Coordinates of C-alpha atoms in Angstrom, one line a residue:
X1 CA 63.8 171.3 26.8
X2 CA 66.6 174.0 27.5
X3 CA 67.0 177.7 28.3
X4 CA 69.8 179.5 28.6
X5 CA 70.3 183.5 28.8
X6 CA 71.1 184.6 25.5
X7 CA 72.5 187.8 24.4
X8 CA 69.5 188.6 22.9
X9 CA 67.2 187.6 25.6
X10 CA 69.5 190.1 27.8
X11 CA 68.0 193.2 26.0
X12 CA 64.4 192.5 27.1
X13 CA 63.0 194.1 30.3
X14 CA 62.5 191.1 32.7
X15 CA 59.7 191.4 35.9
X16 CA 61.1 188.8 37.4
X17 CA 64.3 190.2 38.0
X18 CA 62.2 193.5 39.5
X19 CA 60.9 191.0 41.8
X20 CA 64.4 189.9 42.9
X21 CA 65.1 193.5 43.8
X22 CA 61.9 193.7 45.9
X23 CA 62.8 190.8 48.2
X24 CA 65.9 192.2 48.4
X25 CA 64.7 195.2 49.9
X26 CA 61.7 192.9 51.3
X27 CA 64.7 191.2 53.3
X28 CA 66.3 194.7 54.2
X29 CA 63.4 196.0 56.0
X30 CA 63.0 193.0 57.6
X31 CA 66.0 193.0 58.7
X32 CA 66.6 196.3 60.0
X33 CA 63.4 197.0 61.6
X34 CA 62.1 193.6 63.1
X35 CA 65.6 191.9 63.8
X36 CA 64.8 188.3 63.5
X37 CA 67.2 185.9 65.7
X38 CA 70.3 184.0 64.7
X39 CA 70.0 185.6 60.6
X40 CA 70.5 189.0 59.8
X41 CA 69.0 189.7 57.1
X42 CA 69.8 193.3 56.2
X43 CA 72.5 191.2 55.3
X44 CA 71.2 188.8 53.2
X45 CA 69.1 192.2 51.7
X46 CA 72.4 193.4 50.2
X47 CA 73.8 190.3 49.2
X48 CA 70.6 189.7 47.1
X49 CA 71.0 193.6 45.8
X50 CA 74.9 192.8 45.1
X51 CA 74.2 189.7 43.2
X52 CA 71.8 191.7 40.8
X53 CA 74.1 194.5 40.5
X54 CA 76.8 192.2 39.4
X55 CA 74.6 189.9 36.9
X56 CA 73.4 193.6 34.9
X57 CA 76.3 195.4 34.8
X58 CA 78.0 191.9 33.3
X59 CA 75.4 192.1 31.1
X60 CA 76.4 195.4 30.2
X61 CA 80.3 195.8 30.2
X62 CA 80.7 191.7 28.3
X63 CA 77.9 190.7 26.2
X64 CA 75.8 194.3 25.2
X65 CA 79.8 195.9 24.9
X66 CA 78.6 199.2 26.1
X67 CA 80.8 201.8 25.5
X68 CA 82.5 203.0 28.8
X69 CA 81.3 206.8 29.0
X70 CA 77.8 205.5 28.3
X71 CA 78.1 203.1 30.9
X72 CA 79.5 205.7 33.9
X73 CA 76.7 208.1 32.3
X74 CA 73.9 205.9 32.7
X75 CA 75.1 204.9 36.4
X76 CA 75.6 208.2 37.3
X77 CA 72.2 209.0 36.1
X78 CA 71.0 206.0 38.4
X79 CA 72.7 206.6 41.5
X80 CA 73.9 210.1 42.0
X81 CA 70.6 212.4 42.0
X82 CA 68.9 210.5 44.5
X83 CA 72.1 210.1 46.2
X84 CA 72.9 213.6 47.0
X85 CA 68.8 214.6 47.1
X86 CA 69.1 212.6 50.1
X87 CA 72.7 213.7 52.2
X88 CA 71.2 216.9 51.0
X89 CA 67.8 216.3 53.2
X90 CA 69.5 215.3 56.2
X91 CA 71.8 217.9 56.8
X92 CA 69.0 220.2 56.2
X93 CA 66.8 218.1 59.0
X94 CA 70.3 218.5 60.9
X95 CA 70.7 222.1 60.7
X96 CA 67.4 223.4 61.6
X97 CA 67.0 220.8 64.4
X98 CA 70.0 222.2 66.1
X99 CA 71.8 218.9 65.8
X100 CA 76.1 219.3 64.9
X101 CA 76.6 217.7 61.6
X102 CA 79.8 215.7 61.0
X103 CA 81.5 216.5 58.2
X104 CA 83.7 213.7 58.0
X105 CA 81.2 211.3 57.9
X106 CA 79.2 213.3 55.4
X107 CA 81.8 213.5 52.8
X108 CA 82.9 210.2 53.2
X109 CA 79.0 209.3 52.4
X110 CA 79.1 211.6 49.5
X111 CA 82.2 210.4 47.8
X112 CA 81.6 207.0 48.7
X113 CA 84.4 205.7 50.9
X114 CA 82.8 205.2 54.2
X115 CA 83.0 201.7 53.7
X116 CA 86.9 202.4 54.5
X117 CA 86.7 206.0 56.8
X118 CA 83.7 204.2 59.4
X119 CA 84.2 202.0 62.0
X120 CA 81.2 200.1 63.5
X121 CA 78.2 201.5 61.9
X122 CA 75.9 201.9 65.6
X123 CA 78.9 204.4 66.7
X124 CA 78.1 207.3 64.1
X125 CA 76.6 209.9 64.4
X126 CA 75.0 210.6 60.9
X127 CA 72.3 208.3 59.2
X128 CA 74.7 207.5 56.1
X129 CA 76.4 204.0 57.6
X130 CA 74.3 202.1 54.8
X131 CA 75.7 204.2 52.0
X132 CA 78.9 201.2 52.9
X133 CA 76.8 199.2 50.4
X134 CA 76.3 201.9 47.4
X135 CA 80.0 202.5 48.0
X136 CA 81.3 198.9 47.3
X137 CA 78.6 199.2 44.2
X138 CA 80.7 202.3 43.4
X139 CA 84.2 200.6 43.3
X140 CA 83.0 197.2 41.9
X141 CA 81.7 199.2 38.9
X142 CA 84.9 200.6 37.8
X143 CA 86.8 197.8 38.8
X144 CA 84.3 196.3 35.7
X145 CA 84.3 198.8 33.4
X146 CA 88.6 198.6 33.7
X147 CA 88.4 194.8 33.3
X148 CA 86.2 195.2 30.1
X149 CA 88.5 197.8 28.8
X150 CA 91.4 195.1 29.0
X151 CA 88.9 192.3 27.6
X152 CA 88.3 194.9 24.9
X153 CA 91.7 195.6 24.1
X154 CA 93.3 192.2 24.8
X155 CA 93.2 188.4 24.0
X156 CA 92.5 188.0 26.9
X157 CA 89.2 186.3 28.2
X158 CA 86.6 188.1 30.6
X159 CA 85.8 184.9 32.4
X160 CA 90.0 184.9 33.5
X161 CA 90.5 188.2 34.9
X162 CA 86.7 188.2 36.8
X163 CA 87.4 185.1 38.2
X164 CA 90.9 186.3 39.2
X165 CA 89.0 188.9 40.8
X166 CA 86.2 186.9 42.7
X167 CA 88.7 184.6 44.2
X168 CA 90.7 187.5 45.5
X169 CA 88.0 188.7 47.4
X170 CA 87.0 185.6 48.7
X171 CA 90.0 185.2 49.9
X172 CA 90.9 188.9 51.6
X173 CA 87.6 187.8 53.4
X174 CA 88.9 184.6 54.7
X175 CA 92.7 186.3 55.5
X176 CA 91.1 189.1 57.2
X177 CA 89.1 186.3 59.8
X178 CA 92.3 184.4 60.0
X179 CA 94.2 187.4 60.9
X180 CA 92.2 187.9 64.6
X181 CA 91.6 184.6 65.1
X182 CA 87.9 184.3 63.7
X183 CA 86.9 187.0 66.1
X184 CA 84.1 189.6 65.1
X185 CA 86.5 192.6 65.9
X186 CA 86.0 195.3 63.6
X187 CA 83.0 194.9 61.6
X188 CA 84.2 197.7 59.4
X189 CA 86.4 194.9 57.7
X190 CA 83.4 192.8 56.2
X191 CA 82.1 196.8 54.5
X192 CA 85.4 197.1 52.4
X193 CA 85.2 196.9 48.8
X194 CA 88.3 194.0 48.7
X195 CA 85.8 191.8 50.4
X196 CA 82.2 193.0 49.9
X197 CA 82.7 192.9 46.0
X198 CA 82.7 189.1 46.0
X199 CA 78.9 189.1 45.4
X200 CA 79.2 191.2 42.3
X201 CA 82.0 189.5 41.0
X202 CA 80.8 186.0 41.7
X203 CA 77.4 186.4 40.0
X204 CA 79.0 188.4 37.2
X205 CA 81.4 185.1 36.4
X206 CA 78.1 182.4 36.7
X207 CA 76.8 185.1 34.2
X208 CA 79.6 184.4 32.1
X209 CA 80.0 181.0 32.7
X210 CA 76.1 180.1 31.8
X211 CA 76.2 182.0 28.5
X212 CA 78.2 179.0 26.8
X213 CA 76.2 176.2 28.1
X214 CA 72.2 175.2 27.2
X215 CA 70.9 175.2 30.7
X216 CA 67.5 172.4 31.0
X217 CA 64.8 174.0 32.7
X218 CA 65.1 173.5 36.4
X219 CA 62.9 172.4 38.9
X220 CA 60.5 174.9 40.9
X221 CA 62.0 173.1 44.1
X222 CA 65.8 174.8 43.0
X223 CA 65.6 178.1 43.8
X224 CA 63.9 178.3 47.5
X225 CA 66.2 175.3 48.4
X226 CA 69.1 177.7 47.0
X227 CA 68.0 180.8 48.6
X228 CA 67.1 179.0 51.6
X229 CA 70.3 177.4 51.5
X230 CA 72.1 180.6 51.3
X231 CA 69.9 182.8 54.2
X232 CA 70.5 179.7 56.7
X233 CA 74.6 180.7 55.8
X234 CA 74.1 183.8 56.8
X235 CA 73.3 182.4 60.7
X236 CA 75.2 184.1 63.3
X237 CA 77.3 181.7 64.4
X238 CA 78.8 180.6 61.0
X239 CA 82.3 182.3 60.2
X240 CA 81.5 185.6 58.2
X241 CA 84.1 184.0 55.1
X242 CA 81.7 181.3 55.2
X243 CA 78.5 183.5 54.6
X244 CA 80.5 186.1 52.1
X245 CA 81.4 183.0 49.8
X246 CA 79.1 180.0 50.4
X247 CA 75.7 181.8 50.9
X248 CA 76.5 184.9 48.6
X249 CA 77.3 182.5 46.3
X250 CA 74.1 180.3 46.6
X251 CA 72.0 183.6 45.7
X252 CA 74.3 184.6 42.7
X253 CA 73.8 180.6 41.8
X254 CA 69.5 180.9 41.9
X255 CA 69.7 184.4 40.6
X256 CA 71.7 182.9 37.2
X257 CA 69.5 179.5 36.9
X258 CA 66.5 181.9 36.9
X259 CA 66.4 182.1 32.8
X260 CA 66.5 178.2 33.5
X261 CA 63.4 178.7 35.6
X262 CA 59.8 177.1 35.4
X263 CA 57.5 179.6 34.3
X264 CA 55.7 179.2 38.1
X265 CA 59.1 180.7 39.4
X266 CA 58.9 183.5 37.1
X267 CA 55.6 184.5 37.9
X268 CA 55.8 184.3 41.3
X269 CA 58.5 186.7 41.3
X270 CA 56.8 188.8 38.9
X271 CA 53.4 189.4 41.5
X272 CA 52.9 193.5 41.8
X273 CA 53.2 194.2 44.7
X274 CA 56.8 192.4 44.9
X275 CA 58.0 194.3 41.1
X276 CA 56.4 197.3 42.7
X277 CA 59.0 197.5 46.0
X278 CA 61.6 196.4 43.5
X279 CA 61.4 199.3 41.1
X280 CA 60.7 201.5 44.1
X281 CA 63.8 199.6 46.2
X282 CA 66.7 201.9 45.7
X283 CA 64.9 205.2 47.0
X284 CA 63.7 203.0 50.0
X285 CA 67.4 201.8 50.9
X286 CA 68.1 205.4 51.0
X287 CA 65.4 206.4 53.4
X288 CA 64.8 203.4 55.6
X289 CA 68.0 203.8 57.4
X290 CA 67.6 207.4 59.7
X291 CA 63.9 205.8 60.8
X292 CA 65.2 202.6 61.2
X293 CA 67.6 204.4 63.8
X294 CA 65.3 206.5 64.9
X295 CA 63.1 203.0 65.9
X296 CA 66.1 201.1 66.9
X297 CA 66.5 204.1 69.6
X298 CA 63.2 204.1 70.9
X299 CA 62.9 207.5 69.1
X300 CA 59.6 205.8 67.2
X301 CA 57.4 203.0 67.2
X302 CA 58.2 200.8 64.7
X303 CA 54.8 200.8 62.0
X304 CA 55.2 204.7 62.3
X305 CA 59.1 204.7 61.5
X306 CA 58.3 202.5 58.6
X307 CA 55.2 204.3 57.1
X308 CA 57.6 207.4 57.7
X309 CA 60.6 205.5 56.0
X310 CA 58.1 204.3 53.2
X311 CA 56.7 207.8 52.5
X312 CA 60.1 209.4 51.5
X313 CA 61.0 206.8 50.2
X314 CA 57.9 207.3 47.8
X315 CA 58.8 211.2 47.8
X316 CA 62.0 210.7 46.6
X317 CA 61.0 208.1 43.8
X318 CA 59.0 210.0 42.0
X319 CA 59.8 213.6 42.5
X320 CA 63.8 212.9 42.5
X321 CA 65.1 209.6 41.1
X322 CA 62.6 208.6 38.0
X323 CA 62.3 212.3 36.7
X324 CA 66.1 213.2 37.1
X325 CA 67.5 210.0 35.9
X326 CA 65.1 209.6 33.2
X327 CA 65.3 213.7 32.0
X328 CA 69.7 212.4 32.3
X329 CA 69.3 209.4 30.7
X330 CA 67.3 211.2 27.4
X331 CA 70.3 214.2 27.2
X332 CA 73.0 212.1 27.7
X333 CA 72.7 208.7 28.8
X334 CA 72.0 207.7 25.1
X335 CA 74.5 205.9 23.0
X336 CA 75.2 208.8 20.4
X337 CA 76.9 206.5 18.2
X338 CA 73.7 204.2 17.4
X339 CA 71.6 207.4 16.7
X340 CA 73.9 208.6 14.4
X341 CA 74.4 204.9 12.9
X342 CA 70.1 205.4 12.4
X343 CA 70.7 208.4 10.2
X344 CA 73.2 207.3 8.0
X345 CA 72.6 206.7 4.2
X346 CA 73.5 203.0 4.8
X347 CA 71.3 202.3 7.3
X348 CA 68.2 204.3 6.2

């Protein structure tokens, strides 16, 4: 017995990959508001997030061929609303506190290139350090959409120039370790794009690479040994290269066998509550990081922070990010060019 992701199996709305997204944000929280020892997993949070990120908008860009302004439309849609709903809320919160707002910061959040204009995150002054992570998204998806263009009007294959790509930034991480000696200087360094993208990248050339070959069904014992695998990578003392490549790339590795996975694997990433925090996850990485400050300070206890963090979060889901993107996604977020391909004579 085989499985392997086919194109046509790509078009089909999978929980399990929801429930990917909720331990990613799941790992996050944990993360940023418990701090386990020797792991930090607000780390291994993102890593999970860019893994996903990379294997849909693969999906996307090489096998569905989606045209390139329905692409940007439909991730504008996704991202931007809830985006600027929540810069938007903050400076508010900063102006009628009384608290100096600063502007540097804030624009760099809202044109997503503080992953280059910050330095270490627990210096600045505004809650928007995390938006590092929605900035790398950012870059990595034009990066995409410009490879596809030249897949789409070249010989040559997608699987060349991504993987041209991926090693790249596995090895900018590597050069920019070597550079000061393997010390953790500047942790701005690990943030920028030329690194951070090599979890999109990676898990978009697996993608790739899996859609040629009949994959056998795998063992239920695979995937925690593989994400296990990758979260013990991500221990302090290992050399950050070594977690970028090795244990980013164990996640993008279970996340791609997961078509290949036992029906127990499936469903246990499937459960509710987990699909639940998934769908919900991108409003909650939005609004977890002022009260996780706020509780890193001392400012608030920790289960209040969270049920505070949890509650926008909720706020913004469903009166900001599903309306908005969904009202977007129905007036232009449609590719016009099937509807009118549904009302043509030949087609019926």
């Amino acid at each position: 017995m085989s499985s392997s992701p086919t194109p046509a199996a790509f078009n089909r709305h999978l929980d399990y990959l929801d429930g990917w997204r909720g331990l990613a944000i799941v790992f996050l929280l944990i993360g940023h508001f418990f701090h386990p020892p020797g792991i930090n997993f607000g780390s291994v949070g993102v890593s999970f997030f860019f893994v996903l990120s990379g294997y849909l908008m693969g999906q996307l860009l090489f096998v569905k061929n989606t045209k390139i302004p329905v692409f940007y439309r439909r991730r504008i849609s996704r991202i931007i609303p809830a985006h600027l709903c929540f810069i938007l809320c903050i400076c508010i919160y900063f102006l009628i506190s009384a608290q100096q707002i600063n502007w540097n910061e804030t624009v760099a959040a809202l044109f997503f290139f503080n992953n280059y204009a910050t330095g270490e995150l627990e210096r600045n002054v505004m809650p928007f350090g995390h938006i590092w992570s929605l900035s790398v998204e950012e870059h990595s998806y034009i990066l995409l959409s410009l490879v596809a263009i030249v897949v789409r009007t070249s010989r040559i294959p997608a699987k060349r120039l991504v993987a041209a790509f991926t090693f790249f930034f596995s090895a900018m991480g590597f050069w920019y370790w070597t550079q000061y000696n393997g010390r953790e200087l500047d942790f701005g360094h690990w943030l920028r794009t030329e690194v951070s993208a090599y979890g999109i990248f990676i898990s978009v050339l697996l993608m790739l690479a899996f859609l040629t070959r009949k994959i056998p069904v795998q063992s239920a014992l695979i995937y925690p040994v593989l994400i296990g695998a990758g979260i013990m990578s991500h221990w302090w003392s290992i050399p950050k290269p070594i977690q970028t490549t090795l244990g980013v790339g164990l996640f993008a590795f279970a996340l791609n066998l997961l078509a290949a996975a036992p029906q127990s694997i499936k469903n246990l990433l499937s459960i509710k509550p987990l699909r639940m925090m998934g769908q919900w996850s991108f409003s909650i990485y939005l609004w977890q990081q002022p009260f996780y400050l706020a509780a890193s300070k001392g400012l608030l206890p920790i289960p209040i922070a969270l049920f505070l963090a949890m509650a926008c979060a909720l706020a913004s889901f469903h009166l900001v990010e599903q309306p908005v993107r969904n009202y977007l996604n129905k007036v232009w977020g449609r590719d016009r060019s099937i509807k009118l391909q549904s009302r043509s004579p030949a087609t019926g």
